[in-house]
Amino acid sequence: MGRRNAQRRNIAILDTDDDDNSSVSSSSTNTDRMSVSGTEEVQLDKDSILEQALDALYEKRGATREKALASIIEAFNSNLQHQFVEKKFATLLHQCLSCIKKGSSKEVALASHTIGLLALTVGCGDSSREILEDSVTPISQALKSGSESTKISLLESLAVVTFVGGNEPAETERSMQIMWQLVHPKLGSNVVAVKPSAPVITAVVSAWAFLLTTMDGWNLDPKNWQECISYFSGLLDKDDRTVRIAAGEALALIFEMGNLEKFTTEAKDSSDSLAPEGNKSRDRLMHIHGLKAKILNQVRDLSAEAGGKGSIKKDLNSQRNLFKDVLEFLEYGYSPEVSMKIGGDSLQTSSWSQLIRLNFLKHFLGGGFVKHMQDNELLHEVFGFTPKKKYLQGVEHQMSSSEKRMFRSPNSVLNKARTQYLNKQRMLSKDKNVGHFAVNNGDEEA
């Protein structure tokens, strides 16, 4: 059967005209008309503002620190603050970690978001590894007692710093396990589980799936995978649409990575043996077949769900469109193709892994997404995206001295990180030539 015409290309357009382009201030608009030396003068002014905000993080008054963090976030969204980061990276990191340990819910949320932006700015390398190692424990501890909004910000920050700074599978699995504990806590005999809210469940599933895009799922424990798949299947029956959508994306990614196919093959091989474990393996094989059929039926129902009382049409359409994509992938192996306009350039994705990364980072960066996609070398590498060169008064933009040290020198952060990044990309190579796993109503040979 052919794929739906409407599915061939989903177009997401970001209006990036000069008047609407992210949250760039009027001073940065004027910078575009200046000479290179003028640009550097403006950068010095911005650094001065950032340094004042950094100094304010030492103040005792929480409201002052919150205002300073908001100012830093705005600056990091408006421009890539390489020069400031080069000088003040460690100070900013540890002041933000201090805010997480002692601040109000709002301050913790702002500080954790700042740390994520810091990681995206420094890119892969020693600095991002330092961010990850220094942040994991404070974030993990804060997740145990934080408010709902705080937990969501902490989860997103942990996902971003792990995505950028985690070079070993064990580091990524550690962060994924911290996330998983929020929805599946290990409890003692006298401890009562606190049921997570729908927004927290959505944040956990989204962050977990974002990190899964960097993993080689075939090396993970099948028992853990089966627990995850069963849990996500259960979420498809929940009342909250955002929960269902997040679970649907996670399941699509798991299918794309071939993990259910792996379980089926392993269980079938074991059940064919004469070993005492054969009966258990046959039971497991039957469970996997049943789980696959259940998920397919759930996805089919959600792709055609009628609106109920109080249903928001936009949310309902988002759910239908998502599950139509998932259903088409499960039945015929077609991944959704998305084209997003960024300035005069087109960013395209052709796999669930790429789409999940794009959606997560777009949500995390918010108003800074366009600016980072245009100028952030790390994101260019992640998405294979090469924007057109920018010009100032018809002259190609020249890097500042700090940018040259960061990106062009043999010992630059970018060049040191390239080998680490390529190692990670080898695990992600099947994004471009991914073999699909089609669920076909239990017709597999048992």
GROMACS .gro file of C-alpha atoms in nm:
model
  446
    1MET     CA    1   0.000   0.000   0.000
    2GLY     CA    2   0.123   0.348  -0.076
    3ARG     CA    3   0.190   0.609   0.184
    4ARG     CA    4  -0.044   0.897   0.238
    5ASN     CA    5   0.015   1.195   0.012
    6ALA     CA    6  -0.017   1.432   0.303
    7GLN     CA    7   0.254   1.239   0.485
    8ARG     CA    8   0.517   1.280   0.217
    9ARG     CA    9   0.636   1.605   0.359
   10ASN     CA   10   0.522   1.787   0.669
   11ILE     CA   11   0.627   2.148   0.645
   12ALA     CA   12   0.709   2.348   0.955
   13ILE     CA   13   0.788   2.710   0.875
   14LEU     CA   14   0.961   2.946   1.113
   15ASP     CA   15   0.924   3.308   1.009
   16THR     CA   16   1.277   3.439   1.036
   17ASP     CA   17   1.239   3.779   0.877
   18ASP     CA   18   1.452   4.043   1.044
   19ASP     CA   19   1.157   4.193   1.231
   20ASP     CA   20   1.058   3.861   1.389
   21ASN     CA   21   1.389   3.683   1.425
   22SER     CA   22   1.407   3.546   1.780
   23SER     CA   23   1.469   3.794   2.059
   24VAL     CA   24   1.766   3.983   1.920
   25SER     CA   25   1.785   4.326   2.077
   26SER     CA   26   1.801   4.655   1.887
   27SER     CA   27   2.172   4.678   1.964
   28SER     CA   28   2.236   4.351   1.779
   29THR     CA   29   2.032   4.483   1.484
   30ASN     CA   30   2.258   4.785   1.475
   31THR     CA   31   2.557   4.552   1.495
   32ASP     CA   32   2.463   4.404   1.158
   33ARG     CA   33   2.529   4.746   1.003
   34MET     CA   34   2.860   4.804   1.178
   35SER     CA   35   3.214   4.729   1.081
   36VAL     CA   36   3.393   4.437   1.241
   37SER     CA   37   3.558   4.666   1.496
   38GLY     CA   38   3.218   4.808   1.581
   39THR     CA   39   3.087   4.458   1.634
   40GLU     CA   40   3.364   4.386   1.882
   41GLU     CA   41   3.281   4.708   2.073
   42VAL     CA   42   2.918   4.602   2.102
   43GLN     CA   43   3.034   4.257   2.219
   44LEU     CA   44   3.239   4.421   2.494
   45ASP     CA   45   2.930   4.608   2.610
   46LYS     CA   46   2.732   4.283   2.618
   47ASP     CA   47   3.010   4.112   2.810
   48SER     CA   48   2.999   4.393   3.063
   49ILE     CA   49   2.624   4.342   3.110
   50LEU     CA   50   2.676   3.968   3.148
   51GLU     CA   51   2.953   4.021   3.401
   52GLN     CA   52   2.726   4.244   3.605
   53ALA     CA   53   2.459   3.974   3.597
   54LEU     CA   54   2.716   3.715   3.701
   55ASP     CA   55   2.823   3.935   3.994
   56ALA     CA   56   2.457   3.962   4.097
   57LEU     CA   57   2.443   3.583   4.143
   58TYR     CA   58   2.652   3.636   4.460
   59GLU     CA   59   2.381   3.858   4.615
   60LYS     CA   60   2.188   3.727   4.917
   61ARG     CA   61   1.850   3.844   4.789
   62GLY     CA   62   1.686   3.568   4.586
   63ALA     CA   63   1.490   3.808   4.366
   64THR     CA   64   1.815   3.972   4.259
   65ARG     CA   65   1.962   3.637   4.157
   66GLU     CA   66   1.646   3.546   3.968
   67LYS     CA   67   1.659   3.871   3.772
   68ALA     CA   68   2.026   3.814   3.693
   69LEU     CA   69   1.963   3.459   3.569
   70ALA     CA   70   1.679   3.579   3.346
   71SER     CA   71   1.914   3.841   3.200
   72ILE     CA   72   2.182   3.577   3.133
   73ILE     CA   73   1.930   3.348   2.963
   74GLU     CA   74   1.812   3.634   2.740
   75ALA     CA   75   2.172   3.712   2.643
   76PHE     CA   76   2.250   3.347   2.564
   77ASN     CA   77   1.935   3.325   2.351
   78SER     CA   78   2.015   3.644   2.160
   79ASN     CA   79   2.375   3.559   2.071
   80LEU     CA   80   2.629   3.285   2.123
   81GLN     CA   81   2.834   3.428   2.407
   82HIS     CA   82   3.166   3.264   2.321
   83GLN     CA   83   3.390   3.543   2.447
   84PHE     CA   84   3.213   3.563   2.783
   85VAL     CA   85   3.202   3.185   2.820
   86GLU     CA   86   3.572   3.156   2.745
   87LYS     CA   87   3.652   3.383   3.039
   88LYS     CA   88   3.376   3.303   3.287
   89PHE     CA   89   3.266   2.948   3.211
   90ALA     CA   90   3.361   2.788   3.546
   91THR     CA   91   3.233   3.080   3.754
   92LEU     CA   92   2.894   3.083   3.585
   93LEU     CA   93   2.858   2.705   3.616
   94HIS     CA   94   2.929   2.691   3.986
   95GLN     CA   95   2.716   2.994   4.070
   96CYS     CA   96   2.425   2.828   3.888
   97LEU     CA   97   2.484   2.506   4.080
   98SER     CA   98   2.481   2.710   4.402
   99CYS     CA   99   2.146   2.859   4.297
  100ILE     CA  100   2.009   2.507   4.241
  101LYS     CA  101   2.116   2.401   4.590
  102LYS     CA  102   1.975   2.696   4.783
  103GLY     CA  103   1.735   2.889   4.561
  104SER     CA  104   1.358   2.916   4.530
  105SER     CA  105   1.169   2.706   4.276
  106LYS     CA  106   1.189   2.987   4.022
  107GLU     CA  107   1.560   3.034   4.080
  108VAL     CA  108   1.628   2.661   4.045
  109ALA     CA  109   1.437   2.652   3.718
  110LEU     CA  110   1.627   2.953   3.579
  111ALA     CA  111   1.965   2.824   3.696
  112SER     CA  112   1.914   2.477   3.549
  113HIS     CA  113   1.807   2.627   3.216
  114THR     CA  114   2.116   2.849   3.218
  115ILE     CA  115   2.338   2.544   3.266
  116GLY     CA  116   2.177   2.379   2.964
  117LEU     CA  117   2.238   2.689   2.753
  118LEU     CA  118   2.597   2.698   2.876
  119ALA     CA  119   2.650   2.339   2.760
  120LEU     CA  120   2.505   2.410   2.415
  121THR     CA  121   2.730   2.717   2.386
  122VAL     CA  122   3.058   2.548   2.480
  123GLY     CA  123   2.983   2.241   2.263
  124CYS     CA  124   3.142   1.896   2.296
  125GLY     CA  125   3.474   1.883   2.478
  126ASP     CA  126   3.633   1.910   2.821
  127SER     CA  127   3.411   2.197   2.934
  128SER     CA  128   3.085   2.016   2.857
  129ARG     CA  129   3.215   1.704   3.033
  130GLU     CA  130   3.290   1.919   3.338
  131ILE     CA  131   2.936   2.059   3.323
  132LEU     CA  132   2.793   1.708   3.315
  133GLU     CA  133   3.004   1.566   3.596
  134ASP     CA  134   2.954   1.867   3.824
  135SER     CA  135   2.580   1.893   3.756
  136VAL     CA  136   2.455   1.534   3.779
  137THR     CA  137   2.455   1.508   4.160
  138PRO     CA  138   2.301   1.852   4.237
  139ILE     CA  139   2.033   1.801   3.970
  140SER     CA  140   1.958   1.448   4.090
  141GLN     CA  141   1.919   1.568   4.448
  142ALA     CA  142   1.702   1.864   4.346
  143LEU     CA  143   1.473   1.634   4.148
  144LYS     CA  144   1.383   1.446   4.466
  145SER     CA  145   1.226   1.745   4.638
  146GLY     CA  146   1.157   2.011   4.375
  147SER     CA  147   0.821   2.148   4.268
  148GLU     CA  148   0.654   2.038   3.945
  149SER     CA  149   0.788   2.328   3.737
  150THR     CA  150   1.131   2.287   3.890
  151LYS     CA  151   1.144   1.917   3.806
  152ILE     CA  152   1.059   1.987   3.442
  153SER     CA  153   1.341   2.243   3.410
  154LEU     CA  154   1.587   2.013   3.587
  155LEU     CA  155   1.495   1.720   3.360
  156GLU     CA  156   1.544   1.928   3.046
  157SER     CA  157   1.877   2.061   3.172
  158LEU     CA  158   2.002   1.711   3.262
  159ALA     CA  159   1.903   1.589   2.915
  160VAL     CA  160   2.089   1.872   2.739
  161VAL     CA  161   2.410   1.855   2.944
  162THR     CA  162   2.418   1.476   2.899
  163PHE     CA  163   2.350   1.503   2.526
  164VAL     CA  164   2.642   1.745   2.483
  165GLY     CA  165   2.887   1.621   2.746
  166GLY     CA  166   2.822   1.246   2.768
  167ASN     CA  167   3.072   1.054   2.558
  168GLU     CA  168   3.029   0.709   2.711
  169PRO     CA  169   2.707   0.503   2.704
  170ALA     CA  170   2.733   0.455   3.080
  171GLU     CA  171   2.715   0.833   3.133
  172THR     CA  172   2.400   0.860   2.924
  173GLU     CA  173   2.242   0.555   3.089
  174ARG     CA  174   2.311   0.709   3.430
  175SER     CA  175   2.111   1.020   3.339
  176MET     CA  176   1.833   0.814   3.180
  177GLN     CA  177   1.809   0.607   3.500
  178ILE     CA  178   1.782   0.924   3.712
  179MET     CA  179   1.491   1.030   3.493
  180TRP     CA  180   1.330   0.687   3.509
  181GLN     CA  181   1.337   0.692   3.890
  182LEU     CA  182   1.089   0.980   3.889
  183VAL     CA  183   0.818   0.760   3.737
  184HIS     CA  184   0.943   0.423   3.869
  185PRO     CA  185   1.105   0.497   4.206
  186LYS     CA  186   1.284   0.226   4.402
  187LEU     CA  187   1.103   0.231   4.733
  188GLY     CA  188   1.178   0.093   5.074
  189SER     CA  189   0.918  -0.096   5.279
  190ASN     CA  190   0.808   0.218   5.465
  191VAL     CA  191   0.811   0.458   5.172
  192VAL     CA  192   0.496   0.560   4.985
  193ALA     CA  193   0.535   0.650   4.618
  194VAL     CA  194   0.432   1.000   4.513
  195LYS     CA  195   0.236   0.981   4.192
  196PRO     CA  196   0.398   1.209   3.931
  197SER     CA  197   0.179   1.465   3.754
  198ALA     CA  198   0.105   1.448   3.382
  199PRO     CA  199   0.347   1.735   3.297
  200VAL     CA  200   0.628   1.563   3.488
  201ILE     CA  201   0.558   1.228   3.315
  202THR     CA  202   0.563   1.405   2.979
  203ALA     CA  203   0.893   1.575   3.063
  204VAL     CA  204   1.050   1.247   3.179
  205VAL     CA  205   0.945   1.057   2.866
  206SER     CA  206   1.054   1.338   2.632
  207ALA     CA  207   1.393   1.382   2.799
  208TRP     CA  208   1.449   1.005   2.817
  209ALA     CA  209   1.367   0.963   2.446
  210PHE     CA  210   1.592   1.257   2.356
  211LEU     CA  211   1.887   1.081   2.520
  212LEU     CA  212   1.788   0.748   2.367
  213THR     CA  213   1.859   0.900   2.024
  214THR     CA  214   2.229   0.895   2.115
  215MET     CA  215   2.236   0.532   2.229
  216ASP     CA  216   2.296   0.202   2.055
  217GLY     CA  217   1.985   0.028   2.181
  218TRP     CA  218   2.106  -0.318   2.080
  219ASN     CA  219   2.357  -0.310   2.367
  220LEU     CA  220   2.100  -0.232   2.636
  221ASP     CA  221   1.946  -0.485   2.875
  222PRO     CA  222   1.634  -0.647   2.715
  223LYS     CA  223   1.462  -0.670   3.054
  224ASN     CA  224   1.488  -0.292   3.098
  225TRP     CA  225   1.363  -0.239   2.744
  226GLN     CA  226   1.060  -0.460   2.801
  227GLU     CA  227   0.974  -0.264   3.117
  228CYS     CA  228   1.000   0.065   2.926
  229ILE     CA  229   0.787  -0.056   2.635
  230SER     CA  230   0.516  -0.189   2.864
  231TYR     CA  231   0.514   0.138   3.058
  232PHE     CA  232   0.488   0.351   2.743
  233SER     CA  233   0.207   0.130   2.614
  234GLY     CA  234   0.022   0.195   2.940
  235LEU     CA  235   0.069   0.570   2.894
  236LEU     CA  236  -0.113   0.553   2.561
  237ASP     CA  237  -0.430   0.486   2.761
  238LYS     CA  238  -0.391   0.789   2.989
  239ASP     CA  239  -0.631   1.083   2.975
  240ASP     CA  240  -0.366   1.351   2.919
  241ARG     CA  241  -0.288   1.408   2.550
  242THR     CA  242   0.064   1.539   2.606
  243VAL     CA  243   0.146   1.217   2.791
  244ARG     CA  244   0.007   1.007   2.506
  245ILE     CA  245   0.198   1.205   2.242
  246ALA     CA  246   0.529   1.177   2.432
  247ALA     CA  247   0.479   0.803   2.480
  248GLY     CA  248   0.391   0.759   2.111
  249GLU     CA  249   0.711   0.932   2.001
  250ALA     CA  250   0.918   0.721   2.241
  251LEU     CA  251   0.763   0.398   2.113
  252ALA     CA  252   0.821   0.503   1.751
  253LEU     CA  253   1.188   0.562   1.834
  254ILE     CA  254   1.216   0.221   2.003
  255PHE     CA  255   1.062   0.053   1.697
  256GLU     CA  256   1.298   0.248   1.472
  257MET     CA  257   1.598   0.127   1.670
  258GLY     CA  258   1.483  -0.233   1.620
  259ASN     CA  259   1.457  -0.329   1.984
  260LEU     CA  260   1.132  -0.525   1.967
  261GLU     CA  261   1.273  -0.710   1.669
  262LYS     CA  262   1.574  -0.796   1.886
  263PHE     CA  263   1.351  -0.924   2.169
  264THR     CA  264   1.149  -1.140   1.931
  265THR     CA  265   1.460  -1.294   1.776
  266GLU     CA  266   1.625  -1.366   2.112
  267ALA     CA  267   1.310  -1.514   2.263
  268LYS     CA  268   1.243  -1.730   1.955
  269ASP     CA  269   1.600  -1.864   1.952
  270SER     CA  270   1.576  -1.952   2.322
  271SER     CA  271   1.235  -2.115   2.292
  272ASP     CA  272   1.361  -2.337   2.009
  273SER     CA  273   1.633  -2.480   2.234
  274LEU     CA  274   1.596  -2.787   2.457
  275ALA     CA  275   1.723  -2.600   2.762
  276PRO     CA  276   1.502  -2.575   3.075
  277GLU     CA  277   1.468  -2.203   3.004
  278GLY     CA  278   1.286  -2.283   2.679
  279ASN     CA  279   0.938  -2.263   2.833
  280LYS     CA  280   1.013  -1.925   2.989
  281SER     CA  281   1.143  -1.799   2.656
  282ARG     CA  282   0.827  -1.920   2.479
  283ASP     CA  283   0.618  -1.733   2.735
  284ARG     CA  284   0.828  -1.425   2.677
  285LEU     CA  285   0.789  -1.458   2.301
  286MET     CA  286   0.410  -1.477   2.335
  287HIS     CA  287   0.416  -1.172   2.563
  288ILE     CA  288   0.618  -0.975   2.305
  289HIS     CA  289   0.379  -1.070   2.023
  290GLY     CA  290   0.086  -0.965   2.238
  291LEU     CA  291   0.253  -0.637   2.333
  292LYS     CA  292   0.327  -0.555   1.970
  293ALA     CA  293  -0.033  -0.621   1.864
  294LYS     CA  294  -0.165  -0.415   2.156
  295ILE     CA  295   0.053  -0.115   2.066
  296LEU     CA  296  -0.055  -0.128   1.704
  297ASN     CA  297  -0.423  -0.126   1.804
  298GLN     CA  298  -0.365   0.160   2.049
  299VAL     CA  299  -0.187   0.366   1.784
  300ARG     CA  300  -0.461   0.300   1.529
  301ASP     CA  301  -0.732   0.412   1.774
  302LEU     CA  302  -0.545   0.729   1.873
  303SER     CA  303  -0.486   0.824   1.509
  304ALA     CA  304  -0.864   0.842   1.456
  305GLU     CA  305  -0.988   0.950   1.801
  306ALA     CA  306  -1.297   1.167   1.802
  307GLY     CA  307  -1.299   1.481   2.014
  308GLY     CA  308  -1.463   1.449   2.354
  309LYS     CA  309  -1.620   1.704   2.583
  310GLY     CA  310  -1.390   1.997   2.649
  311SER     CA  311  -1.146   1.872   2.389
  312ILE     CA  312  -0.913   2.136   2.245
  313LYS     CA  313  -0.916   2.099   1.868
  314LYS     CA  314  -0.550   2.193   1.827
  315ASP     CA  315  -0.437   1.929   2.078
  316LEU     CA  316  -0.664   1.669   1.920
  317ASN     CA  317  -0.523   1.741   1.573
  318SER     CA  318  -0.167   1.718   1.707
  319GLN     CA  319  -0.244   1.377   1.853
  320ARG     CA  320  -0.411   1.249   1.538
  321ASN     CA  321  -0.129   1.368   1.315
  322LEU     CA  322   0.138   1.218   1.540
  323PHE     CA  323  -0.028   0.879   1.563
  324LYS     CA  324  -0.104   0.872   1.191
  325ASP     CA  325   0.271   0.910   1.141
  326VAL     CA  326   0.344   0.638   1.397
  327LEU     CA  327   0.085   0.405   1.242
  328GLU     CA  328   0.229   0.453   0.894
  329PHE     CA  329   0.576   0.383   1.026
  330LEU     CA  330   0.470   0.067   1.208
  331GLU     CA  331   0.272  -0.069   0.914
  332TYR     CA  332   0.482   0.038   0.615
  333GLY     CA  333   0.815   0.166   0.751
  334TYR     CA  334   0.777   0.528   0.637
  335SER     CA  335   0.931   0.780   0.876
  336PRO     CA  336   0.789   1.134   0.885
  337GLU     CA  337   0.982   1.381   0.673
  338VAL     CA  338   0.991   1.735   0.807
  339SER     CA  339   1.128   2.047   0.642
  340MET     CA  340   1.176   2.356   0.859
  341LYS     CA  341   1.266   2.693   0.714
  342ILE     CA  342   1.533   2.881   0.909
  343GLY     CA  343   1.612   3.212   0.748
  344GLY     CA  344   1.682   3.135   0.384
  345ASP     CA  345   1.784   2.778   0.461
  346SER     CA  346   1.593   2.453   0.494
  347LEU     CA  347   1.654   2.206   0.778
  348GLN     CA  348   1.523   1.859   0.700
  349THR     CA  349   1.472   1.547   0.910
  350SER     CA  350   1.388   1.199   0.782
  351SER     CA  351   1.384   0.977   1.093
  352TRP     CA  352   1.215   0.964   1.431
  353SER     CA  353   1.552   1.009   1.601
  354GLN     CA  354   1.623   1.334   1.416
  355LEU     CA  355   1.269   1.461   1.467
  356ILE     CA  356   1.277   1.395   1.842
  357ARG     CA  357   1.607   1.578   1.876
  358LEU     CA  358   1.477   1.871   1.674
  359ASN     CA  359   1.154   1.902   1.873
  360PHE     CA  360   1.331   1.876   2.207
  361LEU     CA  361   1.599   2.137   2.130
  362LYS     CA  362   1.345   2.369   1.967
  363HIS     CA  363   1.136   2.354   2.284
  364PHE     CA  364   1.438   2.399   2.513
  365LEU     CA  365   1.583   2.697   2.323
  366GLY     CA  366   1.250   2.868   2.270
  367GLY     CA  367   1.311   3.216   2.130
  368GLY     CA  368   1.681   3.140   2.091
  369PHE     CA  369   1.627   2.843   1.859
  370VAL     CA  370   1.667   3.031   1.530
  371LYS     CA  371   1.981   3.214   1.645
  372HIS     CA  372   2.144   2.893   1.767
  373MET     CA  373   2.051   2.704   1.451
  374GLN     CA  374   2.210   2.978   1.243
  375ASP     CA  375   2.530   3.023   1.447
  376ASN     CA  376   2.586   2.723   1.677
  377GLU     CA  377   2.849   2.488   1.533
  378LEU     CA  378   2.736   2.204   1.759
  379LEU     CA  379   2.381   2.212   1.623
  380HIS     CA  380   2.514   2.229   1.268
  381GLU     CA  381   2.696   1.902   1.340
  382VAL     CA  382   2.398   1.740   1.514
  383PHE     CA  383   2.155   1.810   1.230
  384GLY     CA  384   2.396   1.814   0.934
  385PHE     CA  385   2.276   2.170   0.876
  386THR     CA  386   2.486   2.427   0.690
  387PRO     CA  387   2.330   2.775   0.684
  388LYS     CA  388   2.419   3.029   0.418
  389LYS     CA  389   2.703   3.262   0.508
  390LYS     CA  390   2.605   3.592   0.661
  391TYR     CA  391   2.739   3.921   0.534
  392LEU     CA  392   2.784   4.257   0.697
  393GLN     CA  393   2.749   4.536   0.441
  394GLY     CA  394   2.837   4.289   0.167
  395VAL     CA  395   3.152   4.169   0.346
  396GLU     CA  396   3.173   3.813   0.483
  397HIS     CA  397   3.145   3.810   0.859
  398GLN     CA  398   3.483   3.783   1.032
  399MET     CA  399   3.523   3.590   1.354
  400SER     CA  400   3.640   3.767   1.665
  401SER     CA  401   3.970   3.654   1.818
  402SER     CA  402   3.788   3.449   2.083
  403GLU     CA  403   3.571   3.278   1.819
  404LYS     CA  404   3.883   3.187   1.619
  405ARG     CA  405   4.042   3.032   1.928
  406MET     CA  406   3.722   2.843   1.999
  407PHE     CA  407   3.655   2.712   1.649
  408ARG     CA  408   3.954   2.738   1.411
  409SER     CA  409   4.275   2.673   1.598
  410PRO     CA  410   4.415   2.316   1.607
  411ASN     CA  411   4.353   2.309   1.983
  412SER     CA  412   4.007   2.464   1.964
  413VAL     CA  413   3.711   2.330   2.157
  414LEU     CA  414   3.544   2.234   1.830
  415ASN     CA  415   3.841   2.045   1.689
  416LYS     CA  416   3.903   1.863   2.017
  417ALA     CA  417   3.537   1.768   2.025
  418ARG     CA  418   3.513   1.653   1.664
  419THR     CA  419   3.665   1.309   1.730
  420GLN     CA  420   3.439   1.258   2.030
  421TYR     CA  421   3.138   1.368   1.829
  422LEU     CA  422   3.221   1.141   1.535
  423ASN     CA  423   3.248   0.847   1.773
  424LYS     CA  424   2.899   0.927   1.896
  425GLN     CA  425   2.776   0.969   1.538
  426ARG     CA  426   2.884   0.618   1.449
  427MET     CA  427   2.614   0.492   1.682
  428LEU     CA  428   2.365   0.724   1.518
  429SER     CA  429   2.453   0.640   1.158
  430LYS     CA  430   2.137   0.437   1.113
  431ASP     CA  431   1.940   0.763   1.132
  432LYS     CA  432   2.002   0.801   0.761
  433ASN     CA  433   1.969   0.436   0.659
  434VAL     CA  434   1.739   0.307   0.928
  435GLY     CA  435   1.582  -0.034   0.897
  436HIS     CA  436   1.221  -0.022   1.011
  437PHE     CA  437   1.041  -0.277   1.220
  438ALA     CA  438   0.687  -0.329   1.097
  439VAL     CA  439   0.421  -0.470   1.327
  440ASN     CA  440   0.192  -0.689   1.119
  441ASN     CA  441  -0.076  -0.815   1.355
  442GLY     CA  442   0.120  -1.108   1.493
  443ASP     CA  443   0.191  -1.263   1.155
  444GLU     CA  444   0.555  -1.322   1.247
  445GLU     CA  445   0.660  -1.683   1.246
  446ALA     CA  446   0.657  -1.816   1.600
   0.00000   0.00000   0.00000
